[in-house]
mmCIF file of C-alpha atoms in Angstrom:
data_model
loop_
_atom_site.group_PDB
_atom_site.id
_atom_site.type_symbol
_atom_site.label_atom_id
_atom_site.label_comp_id
_atom_site.label_asym_id
_atom_site.label_seq_id
_atom_site.Cartn_x
_atom_site.Cartn_y
_atom_site.Cartn_z
ATOM 1 C CA MET A 500 96.307 109.819 125.987
ATOM 2 C CA GLU A 501 97.292 113.481 125.785
ATOM 3 C CA MET A 502 98.582 112.833 122.283
ATOM 4 C CA ARG A 503 95.234 111.419 121.250
ATOM 5 C CA ARG A 504 93.465 114.404 122.807
ATOM 6 C CA VAL A 505 95.587 116.795 120.760
ATOM 7 C CA ALA A 506 94.727 114.920 117.563
ATOM 8 C CA VAL A 507 91.075 114.828 118.562
ATOM 9 C CA LEU A 508 90.906 118.549 119.149
ATOM 10 C CA GLY A 509 92.577 119.194 115.815
ATOM 11 C CA LEU A 510 90.221 116.911 113.914
ATOM 12 C CA VAL A 511 87.095 118.237 115.641
ATOM 13 C CA TRP A 512 88.198 121.769 114.840
ATOM 14 C CA LEU A 513 88.865 120.908 111.203
ATOM 15 C CA ALA A 514 85.551 119.144 110.780
ATOM 16 C CA ALA A 515 83.661 121.958 112.460
ATOM 17 C CA ALA A 516 85.534 124.532 110.416
ATOM 18 C CA ALA A 517 84.293 122.842 107.254
ATOM 19 C CA THR A 518 80.791 123.998 108.123
ATOM 20 C CA VAL A 519 81.711 127.677 107.961
ATOM 21 C CA ALA A 520 84.512 127.799 105.409
ATOM 22 C CA MET A 521 82.420 127.894 102.234
ATOM 23 C CA ALA A 522 80.701 130.797 100.543
ATOM 24 C CA ASP A 523 77.407 128.908 100.754
ATOM 25 C CA PRO A 524 76.921 127.972 104.429
ATOM 26 C CA LEU A 525 76.722 124.252 105.090
ATOM 27 C CA PRO A 526 74.188 122.763 107.491
ATOM 28 C CA SER A 527 74.946 123.441 111.131
ATOM 29 C CA TYR A 528 74.630 119.729 111.886
ATOM 30 C CA TYR A 529 75.285 116.329 110.364
ATOM 31 C CA ASN A 530 72.571 113.720 110.195
ATOM 32 C CA ALA A 531 75.107 110.873 110.250
ATOM 33 C CA ILE A 532 78.813 110.009 110.243
ATOM 34 C CA PHE A 533 80.385 107.331 108.073
ATOM 35 C CA SER A 534 83.911 106.259 108.941
ATOM 36 C CA PHE A 535 86.516 104.268 107.003
ATOM 37 C CA GLY A 536 90.024 103.301 108.058
ATOM 38 C CA ASP A 537 92.074 101.064 110.334
ATOM 39 C CA SER A 538 92.468 100.545 114.090
ATOM 40 C CA PHE A 539 92.564 104.283 114.752
ATOM 41 C CA SER A 540 88.838 104.192 113.911
ATOM 42 C CA ASP A 541 87.746 100.555 114.323
ATOM 43 C CA THR A 542 84.895 100.317 116.846
ATOM 44 C CA GLY A 543 84.333 96.580 116.627
ATOM 45 C CA ASN A 544 84.610 95.227 113.086
ATOM 46 C CA PHE A 545 87.844 93.329 113.750
ATOM 47 C CA VAL A 546 86.335 91.672 116.824
ATOM 48 C CA ILE A 547 83.176 90.669 114.950
ATOM 49 C CA ILE A 548 85.071 89.351 111.926
ATOM 50 C CA ASN A 549 87.238 87.172 114.172
ATOM 51 C CA SER A 550 84.679 86.044 116.736
ATOM 52 C CA GLY A 551 81.317 86.643 115.077
ATOM 53 C CA LYS A 552 80.084 88.494 118.142
ATOM 54 C CA LEU A 553 80.366 92.048 119.419
ATOM 55 C CA PRO A 554 80.788 92.279 123.206
ATOM 56 C CA ASN A 555 78.399 94.363 125.260
ATOM 57 C CA MET A 556 79.470 97.991 125.319
ATOM 58 C CA PRO A 557 78.813 99.643 128.688
ATOM 59 C CA LYS A 558 79.803 103.211 129.420
ATOM 60 C CA PHE A 559 83.374 104.352 129.043
ATOM 61 C CA PRO A 560 86.211 104.545 130.176
ATOM 62 C CA PRO A 561 86.983 100.808 129.682
ATOM 63 C CA PRO A 562 87.760 99.961 126.033
ATOM 64 C CA TYR A 563 85.322 97.682 124.287
ATOM 65 C CA ALA A 564 86.166 96.238 120.876
ATOM 66 C CA ARG A 565 88.659 99.088 120.383
ATOM 67 C CA CYS A 566 92.450 99.087 120.171
ATOM 68 C CA SER A 567 92.570 101.903 122.674
ATOM 69 C CA ASN A 568 92.380 102.590 126.388
ATOM 70 C CA GLY A 569 89.324 104.736 125.807
ATOM 71 C CA ARG A 570 87.473 106.622 123.111
ATOM 72 C CA LEU A 571 88.791 106.914 119.585
ATOM 73 C CA VAL A 572 88.884 110.093 117.524
ATOM 74 C CA ILE A 573 85.714 108.996 115.763
ATOM 75 C CA ASP A 574 83.991 108.598 119.150
ATOM 76 C CA PHE A 575 84.852 112.171 120.091
ATOM 77 C CA LEU A 576 83.590 113.392 116.733
ATOM 78 C CA ALA A 577 80.250 111.646 117.155
ATOM 79 C CA GLU A 578 79.855 113.115 120.626
ATOM 80 C CA ALA A 579 80.865 116.584 119.425
ATOM 81 C CA PHE A 580 78.088 116.570 116.830
ATOM 82 C CA GLY A 581 75.464 115.062 119.115
ATOM 83 C CA LEU A 582 75.353 111.689 117.373
ATOM 84 C CA PRO A 583 75.530 108.198 118.898
ATOM 85 C CA LEU A 584 78.802 106.281 118.823
ATOM 86 C CA LEU A 585 79.162 104.681 115.407
ATOM 87 C CA PRO A 586 78.125 101.023 115.222
ATOM 88 C CA PRO A 587 80.506 98.695 113.362
ATOM 89 C CA SER A 588 79.147 97.802 109.949
ATOM 90 C CA ALA A 589 79.813 94.104 110.540
ATOM 91 C CA ASN A 590 77.161 94.099 113.270
ATOM 92 C CA LYS A 591 74.334 92.995 111.000
ATOM 93 C CA GLY A 592 70.800 94.098 111.734
ATOM 94 C CA THR A 593 71.917 97.392 113.262
ATOM 95 C CA ASN A 594 70.156 100.639 112.439
ATOM 96 C CA PHE A 595 72.679 102.675 110.433
ATOM 97 C CA SER A 596 70.454 105.711 109.870
ATOM 98 C CA GLN A 597 72.817 107.873 111.956
ATOM 99 C CA GLY A 598 76.027 106.451 110.606
ATOM 100 C CA ALA A 599 78.230 103.390 110.389
ATOM 101 C CA ASN A 600 81.862 102.520 110.925
ATOM 102 C CA PHE A 601 83.586 100.425 108.263
ATOM 103 C CA ALA A 602 87.123 100.684 109.679
ATOM 104 C CA VAL A 603 89.017 97.503 110.566
ATOM 105 C CA MET A 604 92.272 97.007 112.391
ATOM 106 C CA GLY A 605 95.026 96.193 109.897
ATOM 107 C CA ALA A 606 93.166 97.638 106.901
ATOM 108 C CA THR A 607 95.176 98.857 103.930
ATOM 109 C CA ALA A 608 94.612 101.364 101.156
ATOM 110 C CA LEU A 609 95.806 98.808 98.604
ATOM 111 C CA ASP A 610 94.166 95.424 98.139
ATOM 112 C CA LEU A 611 96.011 92.444 99.588
ATOM 113 C CA LYS A 612 96.721 91.195 96.063
ATOM 114 C CA TYR A 613 99.259 94.015 95.703
ATOM 115 C CA PHE A 614 101.254 92.704 98.650
ATOM 116 C CA LYS A 615 101.070 89.078 97.552
ATOM 117 C CA ASP A 616 102.200 90.026 94.048
ATOM 118 C CA ASN A 617 105.175 91.828 95.605
ATOM 119 C CA ASN A 618 106.071 88.945 97.928
ATOM 120 C CA VAL A 619 104.935 90.725 101.097
ATOM 121 C CA TRP A 620 103.312 88.144 103.355
ATOM 122 C CA SER A 621 103.096 89.870 106.760
ATOM 123 C CA ILE A 622 99.503 90.796 105.997
ATOM 124 C CA PRO A 623 96.122 90.011 107.578
ATOM 125 C CA PRO A 624 94.536 86.645 106.745
ATOM 126 C CA PHE A 625 91.419 88.419 105.466
ATOM 127 C CA ASN A 626 90.968 91.306 103.072
ATOM 128 C CA THR A 627 89.526 94.398 104.762
ATOM 129 C CA SER A 628 91.130 96.933 102.459
ATOM 130 C CA MET A 629 89.670 100.284 101.505
ATOM 131 C CA ASN A 630 87.860 98.827 98.486
ATOM 132 C CA VAL A 631 86.278 96.135 100.650
ATOM 133 C CA GLN A 632 85.076 98.790 103.088
ATOM 134 C CA LEU A 633 83.526 100.709 100.202
ATOM 135 C CA GLN A 634 81.693 97.531 99.182
ATOM 136 C CA TRP A 635 80.330 97.313 102.731
ATOM 137 C CA PHE A 636 79.208 100.913 102.383
ATOM 138 C CA ASP A 637 77.209 99.960 99.275
ATOM 139 C CA GLU A 638 75.488 97.221 101.274
ATOM 140 C CA VAL A 639 74.657 99.534 104.181
ATOM 141 C CA LYS A 640 73.398 102.174 101.763
ATOM 142 C CA GLN A 641 70.587 99.864 100.689
ATOM 143 C CA THR A 642 69.258 99.840 104.269
ATOM 144 C CA ILE A 643 69.256 103.642 104.534
ATOM 145 C CA CYS A 644 67.741 104.947 101.304
ATOM 146 C CA SER A 645 65.686 103.499 98.484
ATOM 147 C CA SER A 646 66.643 105.560 95.424
ATOM 148 C CA PRO A 647 69.793 107.251 94.079
ATOM 149 C CA GLN A 648 68.280 110.703 94.583
ATOM 150 C CA GLU A 649 67.214 109.929 98.143
ATOM 151 C CA CYS A 650 70.702 108.590 98.884
ATOM 152 C CA ARG A 651 72.403 111.667 97.453
ATOM 153 C CA GLU A 652 70.244 113.957 99.559
ATOM 154 C CA PHE A 653 70.925 111.914 102.691
ATOM 155 C CA PHE A 654 74.680 111.695 102.170
ATOM 156 C CA SER A 655 74.927 115.409 101.366
ATOM 157 C CA LYS A 656 74.120 116.093 105.030
ATOM 158 C CA ALA A 657 76.444 113.430 106.457
ATOM 159 C CA LEU A 658 80.070 113.666 107.544
ATOM 160 C CA PHE A 659 82.503 111.195 105.977
ATOM 161 C CA VAL A 660 85.803 110.453 107.735
ATOM 162 C CA PHE A 661 88.080 108.683 105.272
ATOM 163 C CA GLY A 662 91.106 107.218 106.983
ATOM 164 C CA GLU A 663 93.720 107.071 108.298
ATOM 165 C CA PHE A 664 94.873 104.852 105.428
ATOM 166 C CA GLY A 665 98.386 103.987 104.310
ATOM 167 C CA GLY A 666 100.063 103.347 107.637
ATOM 168 C CA ASN A 667 99.526 99.590 107.446
ATOM 169 C CA ASP A 668 100.558 99.465 103.786
ATOM 170 C CA TYR A 669 103.957 100.896 104.658
ATOM 171 C CA SER A 670 104.216 98.873 107.873
ATOM 172 C CA PHE A 671 103.804 95.592 106.001
ATOM 173 C CA ALA A 672 106.462 96.681 103.495
ATOM 174 C CA TRP A 673 108.890 97.560 106.305
ATOM 175 C CA LYS A 674 108.331 94.114 107.829
ATOM 176 C CA ALA A 675 109.267 92.599 104.462
ATOM 177 C CA GLU A 676 112.575 94.489 104.797
ATOM 178 C CA TRP A 677 111.960 96.861 101.926
ATOM 179 C CA SER A 678 114.407 99.733 101.618
ATOM 180 C CA LEU A 679 113.367 103.332 102.197
ATOM 181 C CA GLU A 680 113.489 104.019 98.467
ATOM 182 C CA LYS A 681 111.320 100.997 97.677
ATOM 183 C CA VAL A 682 108.740 101.852 100.340
ATOM 184 C CA LYS A 683 108.455 105.351 98.891
ATOM 185 C CA THR A 684 107.568 103.868 95.500
ATOM 186 C CA MET A 685 104.324 102.646 97.122
ATOM 187 C CA VAL A 686 103.175 106.125 98.112
ATOM 188 C CA PRO A 687 101.761 107.234 94.721
ATOM 189 C CA SER A 688 99.718 104.022 94.490
ATOM 190 C CA VAL A 689 98.423 104.387 98.053
ATOM 191 C CA VAL A 690 97.425 108.018 97.530
ATOM 192 C CA ALA A 691 95.840 107.289 94.137
ATOM 193 C CA SER A 692 93.797 104.503 95.704
ATOM 194 C CA MET A 693 92.619 106.832 98.459
ATOM 195 C CA ALA A 694 91.726 109.563 95.973
ATOM 196 C CA GLY A 695 89.693 107.072 93.961
ATOM 197 C CA GLY A 696 87.818 105.983 97.066
ATOM 198 C CA ILE A 697 87.022 109.561 98.061
ATOM 199 C CA GLU A 698 85.806 110.386 94.561
ATOM 200 C CA ARG A 699 83.544 107.366 94.696
ATOM 201 C CA LEU A 700 81.918 108.765 97.852
ATOM 202 C CA LEU A 701 81.600 112.201 96.267
ATOM 203 C CA ASP A 702 79.807 110.614 93.325
ATOM 204 C CA GLU A 703 77.408 109.026 95.834
ATOM 205 C CA GLY A 704 76.480 112.474 97.121
ATOM 206 C CA ALA A 705 78.999 113.095 99.912
ATOM 207 C CA ARG A 706 79.731 116.798 100.415
ATOM 208 C CA HIS A 707 81.633 116.896 103.714
ATOM 209 C CA VAL A 708 84.750 114.693 103.814
ATOM 210 C CA VAL A 709 87.552 114.725 106.390
ATOM 211 C CA VAL A 710 90.737 112.891 105.349
ATOM 212 C CA PRO A 711 93.360 112.285 108.060
ATOM 213 C CA GLY A 712 96.993 112.043 107.055
ATOM 214 C CA ASN A 713 99.551 109.601 108.407
ATOM 215 C CA LEU A 714 100.987 109.907 111.883
ATOM 216 C CA PRO A 715 104.779 110.011 112.338
ATOM 217 C CA ALA A 716 105.371 106.257 112.264
ATOM 218 C CA GLY A 717 108.921 106.720 113.506
ATOM 219 C CA CYS A 718 107.575 107.981 116.834
ATOM 220 C CA ILE A 719 105.198 105.082 117.484
ATOM 221 C CA PRO A 720 106.470 102.871 120.334
ATOM 222 C CA ILE A 721 106.274 99.604 118.411
ATOM 223 C CA THR A 722 108.343 101.081 115.568
ATOM 224 C CA LEU A 723 110.917 102.345 118.059
ATOM 225 C CA THR A 724 111.017 98.877 119.612
ATOM 226 C CA MET A 725 111.082 96.696 116.490
ATOM 227 C CA TYR A 726 113.578 98.818 114.570
ATOM 228 C CA ALA A 727 115.741 100.074 117.431
ATOM 229 C CA THR A 728 119.349 100.748 116.519
ATOM 230 C CA GLU A 729 122.441 102.024 118.290
ATOM 231 C CA ASP A 730 123.200 104.286 115.331
ATOM 232 C CA ARG A 731 122.306 107.725 116.691
ATOM 233 C CA SER A 732 122.156 109.219 113.216
ATOM 234 C CA GLU A 733 118.955 107.238 112.606
ATOM 235 C CA TYR A 734 117.124 109.285 115.262
ATOM 236 C CA ASP A 735 115.866 112.847 115.172
ATOM 237 C CA PRO A 736 117.670 114.575 118.078
ATOM 238 C CA ARG A 737 114.702 116.896 118.626
ATOM 239 C CA THR A 738 112.180 114.114 119.167
ATOM 240 C CA GLY A 739 113.992 110.798 119.493
ATOM 241 C CA CYS A 740 111.913 109.432 116.586
ATOM 242 C CA LEU A 741 113.305 107.258 113.803
ATOM 243 C CA LYS A 742 113.775 109.583 110.855
ATOM 244 C CA LYS A 743 113.322 107.300 107.860
ATOM 245 C CA TYR A 744 109.895 106.061 108.965
ATOM 246 C CA ASN A 745 108.752 109.628 109.509
ATOM 247 C CA SER A 746 110.059 110.624 106.087
ATOM 248 C CA VAL A 747 107.620 108.202 104.444
ATOM 249 C CA ALA A 748 104.728 109.659 106.447
ATOM 250 C CA LEU A 749 105.736 113.181 105.410
ATOM 251 C CA TYR A 750 105.961 112.147 101.756
ATOM 252 C CA HIS A 751 102.572 110.441 101.978
ATOM 253 C CA ASN A 752 100.960 113.491 103.578
ATOM 254 C CA ALA A 753 102.430 115.873 101.004
ATOM 255 C CA MET A 754 101.153 113.789 98.093
ATOM 256 C CA LEU A 755 97.796 113.292 99.792
ATOM 257 C CA ARG A 756 97.285 117.045 100.158
ATOM 258 C CA ILE A 757 98.034 117.536 96.473
ATOM 259 C CA ALA A 758 95.497 114.845 95.575
ATOM 260 C CA LEU A 759 92.878 116.406 97.864
ATOM 261 C CA ASP A 760 93.425 119.821 96.278
ATOM 262 C CA GLN A 761 92.810 118.273 92.870
ATOM 263 C CA LEU A 762 89.644 116.582 94.119
ATOM 264 C CA GLN A 763 88.426 119.839 95.609
ATOM 265 C CA ARG A 764 88.837 121.623 92.277
ATOM 266 C CA ARG A 765 86.863 118.895 90.504
ATOM 267 C CA HIS A 766 84.110 119.010 93.137
ATOM 268 C CA PRO A 767 83.730 122.687 94.101
ATOM 269 C CA ASP A 768 80.324 122.062 95.699
ATOM 270 C CA SER A 769 81.934 119.776 98.296
ATOM 271 C CA ARG A 770 84.250 120.460 101.197
ATOM 272 C CA ILE A 771 87.258 118.144 101.505
ATOM 273 C CA VAL A 772 89.265 118.775 104.671
ATOM 274 C CA TYR A 773 92.746 117.411 105.353
ATOM 275 C CA ALA A 774 93.159 116.477 109.042
ATOM 276 C CA ASP A 775 96.764 116.899 110.152
ATOM 277 C CA TYR A 776 97.670 114.193 112.671
ATOM 278 C CA TYR A 777 101.404 114.514 112.044
ATOM 279 C CA THR A 778 102.076 118.027 113.321
ATOM 280 C CA PRO A 779 100.377 117.734 116.743
ATOM 281 C CA TYR A 780 102.174 114.443 117.368
ATOM 282 C CA ILE A 781 105.569 115.962 116.558
ATOM 283 C CA GLN A 782 104.834 119.075 118.598
ATOM 284 C CA PHE A 783 103.987 116.923 121.582
ATOM 285 C CA ALA A 784 107.205 114.927 121.225
ATOM 286 C CA ARG A 785 109.308 118.095 120.906
ATOM 287 C CA THR A 786 107.712 120.128 123.678
ATOM 288 C CA PRO A 787 105.991 117.770 126.112
ATOM 289 C CA HIS A 788 106.270 120.355 128.897
ATOM 290 C CA LEU A 789 103.624 122.457 127.147
ATOM 291 C CA TYR A 790 101.007 119.739 127.724
ATOM 292 C CA GLU A 791 99.782 119.344 131.302
ATOM 293 C CA GLY A 792 102.950 121.197 132.276
ATOM 294 C CA ARG A 793 104.519 118.178 133.966
ATOM 295 C CA ALA A 794 106.127 115.959 131.352
ATOM 296 C CA GLU A 795 109.917 116.131 131.388
ATOM 297 C CA GLY A 796 110.564 114.077 128.300
ATOM 298 C CA VAL A 797 108.716 111.719 126.026
ATOM 299 C CA LEU A 798 111.028 110.331 123.375
ATOM 300 C CA ARG A 799 114.109 112.449 124.009
ATOM 301 C CA ARG A 800 117.434 110.650 124.176
ATOM 302 C CA ARG A 801 115.646 107.633 122.807
ATOM 303 C CA TRP A 802 118.981 106.382 121.530
ATOM 304 C CA ALA A 803 120.331 106.101 125.093
ATOM 305 C CA VAL A 804 117.822 103.433 126.170
ATOM 306 C CA GLN A 805 117.515 100.737 123.544
ATOM 307 C CA LEU A 806 114.775 98.119 123.785
ATOM 308 C CA GLN A 807 115.790 94.664 122.666
ATOM 309 C CA HIS A 808 113.547 91.777 121.708
ATOM 310 C CA GLU A 809 115.239 89.707 124.431
ATOM 311 C CA ARG A 810 113.951 92.206 127.017
ATOM 312 C CA VAL A 811 117.385 93.611 127.704
ATOM 313 C CA VAL A 812 117.412 97.288 128.574
ATOM 314 C CA ARG A 813 120.696 99.054 128.067
ATOM 315 C CA ALA A 814 121.664 101.303 130.937
ATOM 316 C CA PRO A 815 122.970 104.715 129.811
ATOM 317 C CA ARG A 816 126.181 106.160 131.239
ATOM 318 C CA ARG A 817 126.300 109.858 130.501
ATOM 319 C CA ASP A 818 125.854 110.107 126.733
ATOM 320 C CA ASP A 819 127.092 106.651 125.849
ATOM 321 C CA VAL A 820 125.438 103.270 126.060
ATOM 322 C CA ARG A 821 127.488 100.799 128.061
ATOM 323 C CA GLY A 822 126.596 97.542 129.676
ATOM 324 C CA SER A 823 123.099 96.201 130.107
ATOM 325 C CA ARG A 824 120.720 94.921 132.749
ATOM 326 C CA ARG A 825 117.583 92.819 132.818
ATOM 327 C CA SER A 826 114.345 94.766 132.780
ATOM 328 C CA ARG A 827 112.059 94.504 135.791
ATOM 329 C CA GLN A 828 108.304 94.407 135.910
ATOM 330 C CA LEU A 829 106.824 97.705 137.048
ATOM 331 C CA GLY A 830 103.957 97.591 139.517
ATOM 332 C CA ARG A 831 102.824 99.453 142.604
ATOM 333 C CA HIS A 832 106.416 99.739 143.829
ATOM 334 C CA PRO A 833 108.564 100.470 140.767
ATOM 335 C CA PRO A 834 112.288 99.863 141.272
ATOM 336 C CA HIS A 835 113.182 103.366 140.076
ATOM 337 C CA ARG A 836 110.802 105.220 142.401
ATOM 338 C CA GLY A 837 113.525 107.065 144.219
ATOM 339 C CA ALA A 838 114.821 108.533 140.959
ATOM 340 C CA LEU A 839 111.455 109.883 139.855
ATOM 341 C CA PRO A 840 110.635 113.598 140.007
ATOM 342 C CA LEU A 841 108.734 114.606 143.118
ATOM 343 C CA HIS A 842 105.480 115.171 141.258
ATOM 344 C CA ARG A 843 105.528 111.582 139.992
ATOM 345 C CA GLN A 844 106.665 109.685 143.075
ATOM 346 C CA HIS A 845 103.128 108.891 144.240
ATOM 347 C CA LEU A 846 101.654 107.784 140.936
ATOM 348 C CA ASP A 847 102.353 104.163 141.811
ATOM 349 C CA GLN A 848 99.939 104.360 144.744
ATOM 350 C CA GLY A 849 96.891 104.866 142.523
ATOM 351 C CA PRO A 850 94.468 102.150 141.458
ATOM 352 C CA LEU A 851 95.573 99.506 139.039
ATOM 353 C CA ARG A 852 94.991 100.477 135.427
ATOM 354 C CA PRO A 853 92.949 98.331 133.038
ATOM 355 C CA PRO A 854 94.813 96.075 130.614
ATOM 356 C CA SER A 855 96.813 97.826 127.949
ATOM 357 C CA PRO A 856 95.368 98.270 124.426
ATOM 358 C CA ARG A 857 97.617 95.481 123.130
ATOM 359 C CA GLN A 858 96.002 93.083 125.565
ATOM 360 C CA ARG A 859 92.648 94.055 124.098
ATOM 361 C CA CYS A 860 93.681 93.576 120.477
ATOM 362 C CA PRO A 861 94.242 89.995 119.273
ATOM 363 C CA ARG A 862 97.709 89.184 117.995
ATOM 364 C CA ARG A 863 97.379 87.053 114.930
ATOM 365 C CA HIS A 864 100.153 85.483 112.930
ATOM 366 C CA GLY A 865 102.762 87.469 114.833
ATOM 367 C CA LEU A 866 101.540 90.779 113.425
ATOM 368 C CA LEU A 867 102.254 93.068 116.331
ATOM 369 C CA ASP A 868 101.858 96.323 114.488
ATOM 370 C CA TYR A 869 98.325 96.165 113.119
ATOM 371 C CA ARG A 870 96.761 99.589 113.099
#
């Protein structure tokens, strides 16, 4: 969770900074927040779309209708600005006067037709792409304001969080075994689609827009598991992350920033803020000891312990990988307790943790890496 907290602090700071960074001061508050994106922001749309019902949402910390073991970035933003947690837009009959969340787990920047036309079939069974979410926004808009002028005035005082988008687009392409070069050919289309969506919101009256970039996909546990390799050259020795997946995220973020700069020049009366998720994530992986002061390694020497789909964990011998052993289920008495650092030897005596986020998120059609 520390990683998420770093990203949260960065995004809150960027959004707050937008209120003081212009020559003409912006309002010191937002009347609403509207969020678009995937599972990093989804507060219940995926659950409603699949089951038709949103579960009761008592107080945190347990996760409810979220792919998380607690609050999402968008939850922290709402709390930071004194607004209620954003209701999912699929929850019909809800009052959206203080904001709505259109994000859905597995959402893409490109419409699903793009993937079908390119013979990529590891995609969701329903279309919840960026354009679909913008259509939902048009429907919600009719319940908030009654005229174009009234809507523009209302949205000019709201905060729009647009993304993260793109991560699922590239993930589906990787699952179709596209090469690095071919995946990179998607990036201009993904970024152009995002820029078009943002401009559409600006034309509706939005003035304050935060646009998160991609996270380093090569550091995400499921990527490290699904695409594990014994070729050490595939890993960044400073982080243990898979380099080629991170290179796509870096390329995406670079092109996205260029597109946002162009949008900013065309809309000088608005403030478009790029939220950097990538850098805090990498900093955490490189220097985990700087956070909480107790971590001794996060992804380092990732190449020495390879996860296999058959649940075989290779046991490292010095710097080389030799032999293998069956993995064991960790519980209150982990088998490696005696080898743990002193400050961690009593962690297993604490209360049982709630189910992991993956147990909360449905697994459909074998798609394990929805985001």
